[in-house]
XYZ file of C-alpha atoms in Angstrom:
188
model
C 120.490 177.178 20.881
C 118.094 180.007 20.082
C 115.539 180.608 22.868
C 112.667 181.051 20.388
C 113.573 177.760 18.701
C 113.970 175.902 22.002
C 110.654 177.216 23.309
C 108.891 175.983 20.157
C 109.913 172.438 21.092
C 107.834 170.757 23.770
C 110.109 169.487 26.525
C 109.492 165.980 27.759
C 110.224 166.962 31.332
C 108.867 170.293 32.463
C 107.164 173.076 30.578
C 107.945 176.481 29.137
C 106.831 179.435 31.230
C 106.804 182.969 29.901
C 109.884 184.877 31.019
C 111.949 181.768 31.806
C 114.418 180.531 29.194
C 114.498 176.862 30.205
C 111.990 174.079 30.910
C 110.741 174.226 34.495
C 108.522 172.275 36.875
C 106.301 173.568 39.645
C 108.140 172.666 42.859
C 104.919 172.922 44.889
C 103.256 170.244 42.747
C 106.397 168.088 42.898
C 106.431 168.294 46.700
C 102.718 167.418 46.854
C 103.403 164.462 44.572
C 106.274 163.354 46.820
C 103.942 163.555 49.811
C 101.345 161.367 48.088
C 103.977 158.806 47.117
C 105.500 158.914 50.604
C 102.124 158.267 52.260
C 101.406 155.270 50.026
C 104.947 153.905 50.295
C 105.218 154.362 54.049
C 101.905 152.570 54.543
C 103.100 149.625 52.427
C 106.498 149.625 54.142
C 105.003 149.666 57.650
C 102.622 146.856 56.696
C 105.610 144.801 55.568
C 107.585 145.548 58.725
C 104.633 144.835 61.037
C 103.224 141.722 59.376
C 106.040 140.319 57.251
C 103.704 140.435 54.210
C 105.693 142.138 51.453
C 102.958 142.129 48.797
C 101.931 145.776 49.458
C 105.609 146.804 49.145
C 105.887 144.910 45.859
C 102.771 146.655 44.549
C 104.032 150.062 45.658
C 107.451 149.357 44.124
C 105.850 148.616 40.770
C 103.609 151.705 40.957
C 106.566 153.880 41.984
C 108.770 152.510 39.185
C 106.033 153.136 36.610
C 105.533 156.666 37.999
C 109.242 157.500 37.721
C 109.515 155.866 34.289
C 106.520 157.911 33.096
C 108.126 161.135 34.372
C 111.417 160.344 32.680
C 110.232 158.979 29.334
C 106.692 160.222 28.654
C 106.847 163.539 30.442
C 105.601 165.337 33.469
C 102.156 166.015 31.979
C 101.221 162.345 32.150
C 102.256 161.302 35.646
C 99.277 160.645 37.907
C 100.654 161.968 41.198
C 102.045 165.126 39.549
C 98.625 165.792 38.018
C 97.027 165.320 41.448
C 99.750 167.470 43.063
C 99.100 170.206 40.502
C 95.368 170.095 41.263
C 95.988 170.228 45.011
C 98.359 173.205 44.745
C 96.572 175.106 41.968
C 95.481 177.898 44.348
C 99.112 178.550 45.317
C 101.603 180.641 43.355
C 103.849 178.202 41.435
C 107.511 177.978 42.380
C 109.221 177.305 39.051
C 112.483 175.352 39.253
C 114.806 173.949 36.578
C 113.563 170.647 35.198
C 117.057 169.232 34.490
C 118.021 168.490 38.117
C 114.695 166.714 38.589
C 115.752 164.281 35.846
C 118.623 163.088 38.039
C 116.353 162.967 41.101
C 113.689 160.948 39.314
C 116.334 158.725 37.723
C 117.650 158.026 41.216
C 114.097 157.181 42.318
C 113.607 154.905 39.315
C 116.889 153.128 40.029
C 115.952 152.589 43.671
C 112.499 151.330 42.658
C 114.036 148.850 40.228
C 116.555 147.710 42.838
C 113.748 147.258 45.364
C 111.572 145.370 42.875
C 114.464 143.153 41.839
C 115.405 142.372 45.428
C 111.790 141.532 46.300
C 111.238 139.424 43.226
C 113.704 137.921 40.833
C 116.832 138.087 42.970
C 115.188 136.472 45.974
C 117.198 138.541 48.466
C 116.202 138.662 52.135
C 113.277 140.951 52.898
C 115.428 143.175 55.087
C 117.438 144.290 52.033
C 114.308 145.277 50.115
C 112.961 147.032 53.200
C 116.234 148.937 53.599
C 116.183 150.068 49.945
C 112.528 151.028 50.272
C 113.277 152.846 53.544
C 116.047 154.890 51.876
C 113.714 155.802 49.027
C 111.009 156.801 51.536
C 113.530 158.948 53.406
C 114.311 160.817 50.162
C 110.583 161.269 49.475
C 110.087 162.581 53.008
C 112.954 165.072 52.639
C 111.371 166.372 49.424
C 107.800 166.525 50.720
C 108.405 167.852 54.232
C 111.498 170.031 53.873
C 111.789 170.729 50.135
C 115.217 169.077 50.047
C 115.766 167.314 46.730
C 118.843 165.111 47.108
C 118.996 164.369 43.370
C 118.850 168.120 42.664
C 121.651 168.749 45.154
C 123.746 166.098 43.388
C 122.977 167.712 40.028
C 124.019 171.129 41.376
C 127.245 169.659 42.689
C 128.310 167.534 39.730
C 126.593 169.004 36.651
C 128.637 170.851 34.069
C 125.721 173.221 33.447
C 124.671 174.450 36.877
C 120.932 175.047 37.409
C 119.871 178.634 37.940
C 116.379 178.152 39.331
C 116.357 175.945 42.424
C 113.753 175.312 45.090
C 114.038 177.753 47.958
C 116.586 179.815 45.997
C 119.266 177.271 47.020
C 121.223 177.890 43.805
C 121.996 181.485 44.742
C 121.288 181.750 48.473
C 124.298 181.826 50.790
C 123.303 180.957 54.366
C 124.974 182.706 57.285
C 128.082 181.093 58.764
C 127.576 178.528 61.486
C 126.603 180.253 64.726
C 125.562 183.514 63.033
C 121.965 184.686 62.901
C 120.007 185.508 59.750
C 119.767 189.242 59.335
C 116.211 190.507 59.530
C 115.266 193.869 58.065
C 112.654 195.612 60.170
C 110.429 198.381 58.870
């Protein structure tokens, strides 16, 4: 596809940035968004674990599912926590990463949210199952927010036919030193 033609089209997920030939998202805003979602989800999860009241988890599950569905189907411009994350990180230089791997990551999040909502509601499964699903989802959010590790992106890099070229932390092209070896540091 011609780059000029593809850039004329508005991508649903991501945006066009001058000098980059594919839709991208700002990784800093995505990580801020993950932190916001993690804080809300962890609070609801802890409330459920401590009191046995799962209503806050149900509410968070619905909000999280709507957030992921909005990212996937309406676009990244319309998702509340990404807008807030963009505002919070606007003074920082953006770190542009491929939008395609985020689709898998957010699809994974949407699937986990739906599984959690179903287990808490219609399926009538024991609370421990819903809490385990929610805990796994929170662990993935924590990895993204705290360490910049996107498990869905790593899966996309591993299994995608079209490998991403722009990854958070240069993980697409960076080769770490072998186990036990030190990073080489260039001194002036």
